[in-house]
mmCIF file of C-alpha atoms in Angstrom:
data_model
loop_
_atom_site.group_PDB
_atom_site.id
_atom_site.type_symbol
_atom_site.label_atom_id
_atom_site.label_comp_id
_atom_site.label_asym_id
_atom_site.label_seq_id
_atom_site.Cartn_x
_atom_site.Cartn_y
_atom_site.Cartn_z
ATOM 1 C CA UNK A 11 -20.129 -24.545 10.777
ATOM 2 C CA UNK A 12 -21.302 -21.065 11.780
ATOM 3 C CA UNK A 13 -20.293 -17.987 9.795
ATOM 4 C CA UNK A 14 -17.636 -16.653 12.175
ATOM 5 C CA UNK A 15 -16.000 -20.078 12.558
ATOM 6 C CA UNK A 16 -15.926 -20.370 8.752
ATOM 7 C CA UNK A 17 -14.272 -16.948 8.473
ATOM 8 C CA UNK A 18 -11.587 -17.889 10.979
ATOM 9 C CA UNK A 19 -10.922 -21.094 9.056
ATOM 10 C CA UNK A 20 -10.669 -19.290 5.714
ATOM 11 C CA UNK A 21 -8.287 -16.710 7.166
ATOM 12 C CA UNK A 22 -5.983 -19.571 8.161
ATOM 13 C CA UNK A 23 -6.210 -21.040 4.661
ATOM 14 C CA UNK A 24 -5.461 -17.637 3.125
ATOM 15 C CA UNK A 25 -2.380 -17.200 5.305
ATOM 16 C CA UNK A 26 -1.094 -20.567 4.099
ATOM 17 C CA UNK A 27 -1.965 -19.870 0.446
ATOM 18 C CA UNK A 28 -0.100 -16.544 0.296
ATOM 19 C CA UNK A 29 3.156 -16.997 2.268
ATOM 20 C CA UNK A 30 4.897 -14.468 0.029
ATOM 21 C CA UNK A 31 2.319 -11.773 0.865
ATOM 22 C CA UNK A 32 1.661 -11.145 -2.826
ATOM 23 C CA UNK A 33 -2.004 -10.202 -2.550
ATOM 24 C CA UNK A 34 -2.648 -6.467 -2.585
ATOM 25 C CA UNK A 35 -2.340 -5.046 0.938
ATOM 26 C CA UNK A 36 -0.891 -8.240 2.431
ATOM 27 C CA UNK A 37 2.488 -6.584 2.876
ATOM 28 C CA UNK A 38 0.809 -4.312 5.382
ATOM 29 C CA UNK A 39 -1.653 -6.551 7.252
ATOM 30 C CA UNK A 40 0.498 -9.700 6.691
ATOM 31 C CA UNK A 41 -2.599 -11.892 7.028
ATOM 32 C CA UNK A 42 -2.514 -11.388 10.778
ATOM 33 C CA UNK A 43 -5.652 -11.182 12.889
ATOM 34 C CA UNK A 44 -5.550 -9.219 16.126
ATOM 35 C CA UNK A 45 -7.228 -10.292 19.366
ATOM 36 C CA UNK A 46 -10.970 -9.791 19.596
ATOM 37 C CA UNK A 47 -12.294 -6.545 21.058
ATOM 38 C CA UNK A 48 -12.956 -6.420 24.770
ATOM 39 C CA UNK A 49 -16.274 -5.284 26.189
ATOM 40 C CA UNK A 50 -14.758 -1.981 27.328
ATOM 41 C CA UNK A 51 -13.553 -1.109 23.825
ATOM 42 C CA UNK A 52 -16.884 -1.943 22.194
ATOM 43 C CA UNK A 53 -18.824 -0.019 24.833
ATOM 44 C CA UNK A 54 -16.547 3.015 24.449
ATOM 45 C CA UNK A 55 -17.305 3.206 20.722
ATOM 46 C CA UNK A 56 -21.014 2.688 21.354
ATOM 47 C CA UNK A 57 -21.090 5.449 23.969
ATOM 48 C CA UNK A 58 -19.468 7.851 21.524
ATOM 49 C CA UNK A 59 -21.916 6.851 18.787
ATOM 50 C CA UNK A 60 -24.947 6.724 21.053
ATOM 51 C CA UNK A 61 -26.013 3.488 19.350
ATOM 52 C CA UNK A 62 -25.029 -0.156 19.325
ATOM 53 C CA UNK A 63 -22.649 -1.262 16.575
ATOM 54 C CA UNK A 64 -24.423 -3.012 13.681
ATOM 55 C CA UNK A 65 -24.816 -6.623 14.787
ATOM 56 C CA UNK A 66 -22.706 -8.249 12.056
ATOM 57 C CA UNK A 67 -19.793 -5.897 12.669
ATOM 58 C CA UNK A 68 -20.141 -6.243 16.444
ATOM 59 C CA UNK A 69 -20.043 -10.031 16.217
ATOM 60 C CA UNK A 70 -16.986 -9.909 13.945
ATOM 61 C CA UNK A 71 -14.891 -7.704 16.254
ATOM 62 C CA UNK A 72 -15.901 -9.676 19.354
ATOM 63 C CA UNK A 73 -15.537 -13.202 17.953
ATOM 64 C CA UNK A 74 -13.124 -13.076 14.964
ATOM 65 C CA UNK A 75 -10.722 -10.151 15.293
ATOM 66 C CA UNK A 76 -10.548 -6.481 16.199
ATOM 67 C CA UNK A 77 -8.297 -5.551 13.298
ATOM 68 C CA UNK A 78 -7.890 -8.160 10.590
ATOM 69 C CA UNK A 79 -6.587 -9.035 7.150
ATOM 70 C CA UNK A 80 -9.061 -7.615 4.754
ATOM 71 C CA UNK A 81 -9.858 -5.599 1.706
ATOM 72 C CA UNK A 82 -6.976 -3.383 0.642
ATOM 73 C CA UNK A 83 -4.767 -2.458 3.625
ATOM 74 C CA UNK A 84 -6.752 -4.451 6.179
ATOM 75 C CA UNK A 85 -9.686 -3.864 8.496
ATOM 76 C CA UNK A 86 -8.888 -1.321 11.204
ATOM 77 C CA UNK A 87 -9.270 -2.127 14.876
ATOM 78 C CA UNK A 88 -11.808 -0.059 16.785
ATOM 79 C CA UNK A 89 -8.959 1.868 18.436
ATOM 80 C CA UNK A 90 -7.404 2.578 15.027
ATOM 81 C CA UNK A 91 -10.760 3.776 13.726
ATOM 82 C CA UNK A 92 -11.129 6.159 16.675
ATOM 83 C CA UNK A 93 -7.563 7.335 16.119
ATOM 84 C CA UNK A 94 -8.353 8.081 12.481
ATOM 85 C CA UNK A 95 -11.368 10.128 13.567
ATOM 86 C CA UNK A 96 -9.356 11.966 16.222
ATOM 87 C CA UNK A 97 -6.731 12.979 13.652
ATOM 88 C CA UNK A 98 -9.254 14.128 11.075
ATOM 89 C CA UNK A 99 -12.551 15.323 12.575
ATOM 90 C CA UNK A 100 -12.798 14.319 16.216
ATOM 91 C CA UNK A 101 -14.757 11.428 17.675
ATOM 92 C CA UNK A 102 -17.739 13.702 18.366
ATOM 93 C CA UNK A 103 -18.920 13.186 14.768
ATOM 94 C CA UNK A 104 -19.877 9.619 15.668
ATOM 95 C CA UNK A 105 -22.766 10.819 17.815
ATOM 96 C CA UNK A 106 -24.837 12.412 15.032
ATOM 97 C CA UNK A 107 -26.756 10.903 12.123
ATOM 98 C CA UNK A 108 -25.182 10.609 8.699
ATOM 99 C CA UNK A 109 -27.390 12.294 6.066
ATOM 100 C CA UNK A 110 -26.152 9.971 3.324
ATOM 101 C CA UNK A 111 -28.842 8.192 1.365
ATOM 102 C CA UNK A 112 -27.253 7.627 -2.060
ATOM 103 C CA UNK A 113 -24.066 8.154 -4.031
ATOM 104 C CA UNK A 114 -22.548 11.612 -4.305
ATOM 105 C CA UNK A 115 -20.601 11.581 -7.582
ATOM 106 C CA UNK A 116 -18.609 14.793 -7.917
ATOM 107 C CA UNK A 117 -18.175 14.495 -11.686
ATOM 108 C CA UNK A 118 -21.932 14.200 -12.102
ATOM 109 C CA UNK A 119 -22.450 17.205 -9.817
ATOM 110 C CA UNK A 120 -20.169 19.161 -12.143
ATOM 111 C CA UNK A 121 -22.022 18.064 -15.261
ATOM 112 C CA UNK A 122 -19.252 15.677 -16.280
ATOM 113 C CA UNK A 123 -21.547 12.688 -16.686
ATOM 114 C CA UNK A 124 -20.003 9.225 -16.667
ATOM 115 C CA UNK A 125 -16.624 10.249 -18.092
ATOM 116 C CA UNK A 126 -13.723 7.936 -17.319
ATOM 117 C CA UNK A 127 -11.050 9.126 -14.905
ATOM 118 C CA UNK A 128 -8.578 10.103 -17.659
ATOM 119 C CA UNK A 129 -11.181 12.412 -19.235
ATOM 120 C CA UNK A 130 -12.028 13.861 -15.835
ATOM 121 C CA UNK A 131 -8.352 14.582 -15.052
ATOM 122 C CA UNK A 132 -7.753 16.099 -18.483
ATOM 123 C CA UNK A 133 -10.709 18.433 -18.000
ATOM 124 C CA UNK A 134 -9.410 19.490 -14.588
ATOM 125 C CA UNK A 135 -6.191 20.617 -16.253
ATOM 126 C CA UNK A 136 -7.886 22.392 -19.132
ATOM 127 C CA UNK A 137 -11.024 23.925 -17.614
ATOM 128 C CA UNK A 138 -10.437 26.336 -14.676
ATOM 129 C CA UNK A 139 -14.158 26.647 -13.957
ATOM 130 C CA UNK A 140 -14.521 22.865 -13.741
ATOM 131 C CA UNK A 141 -11.471 22.670 -11.440
ATOM 132 C CA UNK A 142 -12.826 25.430 -9.191
ATOM 133 C CA UNK A 143 -16.163 23.656 -8.983
ATOM 134 C CA UNK A 144 -14.467 20.448 -7.887
ATOM 135 C CA UNK A 145 -12.544 22.342 -5.211
ATOM 136 C CA UNK A 146 -15.807 23.766 -3.834
ATOM 137 C CA UNK A 147 -17.439 20.332 -3.767
ATOM 138 C CA UNK A 148 -14.444 18.790 -2.031
ATOM 139 C CA UNK A 149 -14.609 21.417 0.696
ATOM 140 C CA UNK A 150 -18.343 20.833 1.131
ATOM 141 C CA UNK A 151 -18.264 17.038 1.315
ATOM 142 C CA UNK A 152 -15.182 16.840 3.518
ATOM 143 C CA UNK A 153 -17.099 18.761 6.206
ATOM 144 C CA UNK A 154 -20.242 18.410 8.263
ATOM 145 C CA UNK A 155 -22.815 17.007 8.031
ATOM 146 C CA UNK A 156 -21.311 14.499 5.586
ATOM 147 C CA UNK A 157 -18.658 13.219 7.995
ATOM 148 C CA UNK A 158 -21.128 12.367 10.778
ATOM 149 C CA UNK A 159 -22.204 8.968 12.038
ATOM 150 C CA UNK A 160 -19.556 6.881 10.287
ATOM 151 C CA UNK A 161 -16.778 4.602 11.520
ATOM 152 C CA UNK A 162 -13.597 4.145 9.428
ATOM 153 C CA UNK A 163 -13.065 0.549 8.258
ATOM 154 C CA UNK A 164 -10.134 0.307 5.841
ATOM 155 C CA UNK A 165 -7.808 2.348 3.659
ATOM 156 C CA UNK A 166 -8.115 1.697 -0.060
ATOM 157 C CA UNK A 167 -5.172 3.950 -0.909
ATOM 158 C CA UNK A 168 -4.766 7.329 -2.628
ATOM 159 C CA UNK A 169 -6.828 9.049 0.074
ATOM 160 C CA UNK A 170 -9.795 6.683 -0.308
ATOM 161 C CA UNK A 171 -11.304 5.356 2.912
ATOM 162 C CA UNK A 172 -14.033 2.762 3.427
ATOM 163 C CA UNK A 173 -16.393 3.345 6.335
ATOM 164 C CA UNK A 174 -19.411 1.859 8.080
ATOM 165 C CA UNK A 175 -22.469 4.030 8.701
ATOM 166 C CA UNK A 176 -23.507 3.720 12.362
ATOM 167 C CA UNK A 177 -26.321 6.273 12.403
ATOM 168 C CA UNK A 178 -28.827 7.631 9.932
ATOM 169 C CA UNK A 179 -31.014 6.216 7.148
ATOM 170 C CA UNK A 180 -28.273 3.964 5.737
ATOM 171 C CA UNK A 181 -27.158 2.511 9.077
ATOM 172 C CA UNK A 182 -25.198 -0.734 8.676
ATOM 173 C CA UNK A 183 -24.023 -0.147 5.089
ATOM 174 C CA UNK A 184 -20.420 0.092 3.879
ATOM 175 C CA UNK A 185 -19.377 3.198 1.931
ATOM 176 C CA UNK A 186 -16.245 4.648 0.382
ATOM 177 C CA UNK A 187 -15.059 8.230 0.779
ATOM 178 C CA UNK A 188 -13.117 9.232 -2.323
ATOM 179 C CA UNK A 189 -13.747 12.960 -2.026
ATOM 180 C CA UNK A 190 -10.037 13.790 -1.744
ATOM 181 C CA UNK A 191 -9.457 11.787 -4.914
ATOM 182 C CA UNK A 192 -12.033 13.932 -6.676
ATOM 183 C CA UNK A 193 -14.535 11.112 -7.127
ATOM 184 C CA UNK A 194 -17.136 11.250 -4.355
ATOM 185 C CA UNK A 195 -19.034 9.238 -1.743
ATOM 186 C CA UNK A 196 -20.467 5.864 -2.728
ATOM 187 C CA UNK A 197 -22.506 3.147 -1.049
ATOM 188 C CA UNK A 198 -21.408 -0.428 -1.711
ATOM 189 C CA UNK A 199 -25.038 -1.455 -1.019
ATOM 190 C CA UNK A 200 -23.909 -4.233 1.326
ATOM 191 C CA UNK A 201 -23.417 -4.701 5.039
ATOM 192 C CA UNK A 202 -20.030 -5.263 6.670
ATOM 193 C CA UNK A 203 -20.159 -9.050 6.763
ATOM 194 C CA UNK A 204 -21.218 -9.406 3.115
ATOM 195 C CA UNK A 205 -18.403 -7.079 2.025
ATOM 196 C CA UNK A 206 -15.808 -8.854 4.142
ATOM 197 C CA UNK A 207 -16.901 -12.379 3.215
ATOM 198 C CA UNK A 208 -16.832 -11.600 -0.497
ATOM 199 C CA UNK A 209 -13.320 -10.226 -0.189
ATOM 200 C CA UNK A 210 -12.168 -13.259 1.773
ATOM 201 C CA UNK A 211 -13.598 -15.767 -0.712
ATOM 202 C CA UNK A 212 -12.112 -13.846 -3.645
ATOM 203 C CA UNK A 213 -8.706 -13.414 -1.983
ATOM 204 C CA UNK A 214 -8.514 -17.101 -1.114
ATOM 205 C CA UNK A 215 -9.456 -18.168 -4.654
ATOM 206 C CA UNK A 216 -6.929 -15.777 -6.198
ATOM 207 C CA UNK A 217 -4.135 -16.859 -3.859
ATOM 208 C CA UNK A 218 -4.787 -20.547 -4.480
ATOM 209 C CA UNK A 219 -4.723 -19.947 -8.253
ATOM 210 C CA UNK A 220 -1.672 -17.671 -8.143
ATOM 211 C CA UNK A 221 -3.631 -14.717 -9.555
ATOM 212 C CA UNK A 222 -1.995 -11.692 -7.960
ATOM 213 C CA UNK A 223 -2.463 -9.029 -10.638
ATOM 214 C CA UNK A 224 -4.630 -6.017 -9.849
ATOM 215 C CA UNK A 225 -8.164 -6.061 -11.204
ATOM 216 C CA UNK A 226 -8.877 -3.370 -13.790
ATOM 217 C CA UNK A 227 -12.285 -1.818 -13.157
ATOM 218 C CA UNK A 228 -14.315 1.368 -13.070
ATOM 219 C CA UNK A 229 -14.819 2.506 -9.480
ATOM 220 C CA UNK A 230 -12.471 -0.248 -8.182
ATOM 221 C CA UNK A 231 -13.209 0.601 -4.541
ATOM 222 C CA UNK A 232 -16.780 -0.683 -5.061
ATOM 223 C CA UNK A 233 -15.582 -4.248 -5.541
ATOM 224 C CA UNK A 234 -17.256 -6.748 -3.179
ATOM 225 C CA UNK A 235 -20.417 -4.645 -3.095
ATOM 226 C CA UNK A 236 -23.614 -4.448 -5.154
ATOM 227 C CA UNK A 237 -23.333 -0.895 -6.461
ATOM 228 C CA UNK A 238 -23.937 -1.064 -10.243
ATOM 229 C CA UNK A 239 -21.302 1.606 -10.907
ATOM 230 C CA UNK A 240 -18.630 -1.069 -10.471
ATOM 231 C CA UNK A 241 -17.671 -2.528 -13.847
ATOM 232 C CA UNK A 242 -14.757 -4.674 -14.904
ATOM 233 C CA UNK A 243 -12.733 -3.098 -17.715
ATOM 234 C CA UNK A 244 -12.416 -5.317 -20.780
ATOM 235 C CA UNK A 245 -9.607 -4.264 -23.075
ATOM 236 C CA UNK A 246 -9.343 -5.548 -26.686
ATOM 237 C CA UNK A 247 -6.792 -8.313 -27.044
ATOM 238 C CA UNK A 248 -6.460 -8.892 -23.315
ATOM 239 C CA UNK A 249 -7.787 -12.178 -21.951
#
């Protein structure tokens, strides 16, 4: 069984395993896959980007679904991704290289080290200089050149957006933009298909076992990737 056929099969199993839509995000995507992308849609995105879509992502949207159940609130269709760009920055940003090479952690840029989020938020409320520094960094990393060459993939929630780099040194990798949330820009260190397949296998296992609780972790949006920042949180007395 080839990879795309296996994905289609697992999506059917997931739909059957979670009829109550209890998995996170299922209430929005409802485990529904949309029709595959037509040639005109794919070519329109590729003209705007000036490059071909990464092969794994291209095969997914043309043979599995253009808009699918997926991590968090679901994988956007190509039209939805272009709509997101139009609302925020304009589709012209697709046609230039992304300068991203590695994580941009705003707390680290501010000298906050590896503090947990509660410590970070407490410092924002107590240290005006720290808060002003974060505001400056947000403005910088929400603008060019950092928004170039990337295609929106999925909403994580709370202003966090996963995206696929189409151009530049990290072409083909999945990233998360959590600049609005005051965290930063992070590479999952995986391609689209690895990220999606890991989510699908995990979602299916959790649904079949009736495990619907949220996972407690540092940098939770890095789940299903290989970035070492992601760590499960182990709390005393909790199994």
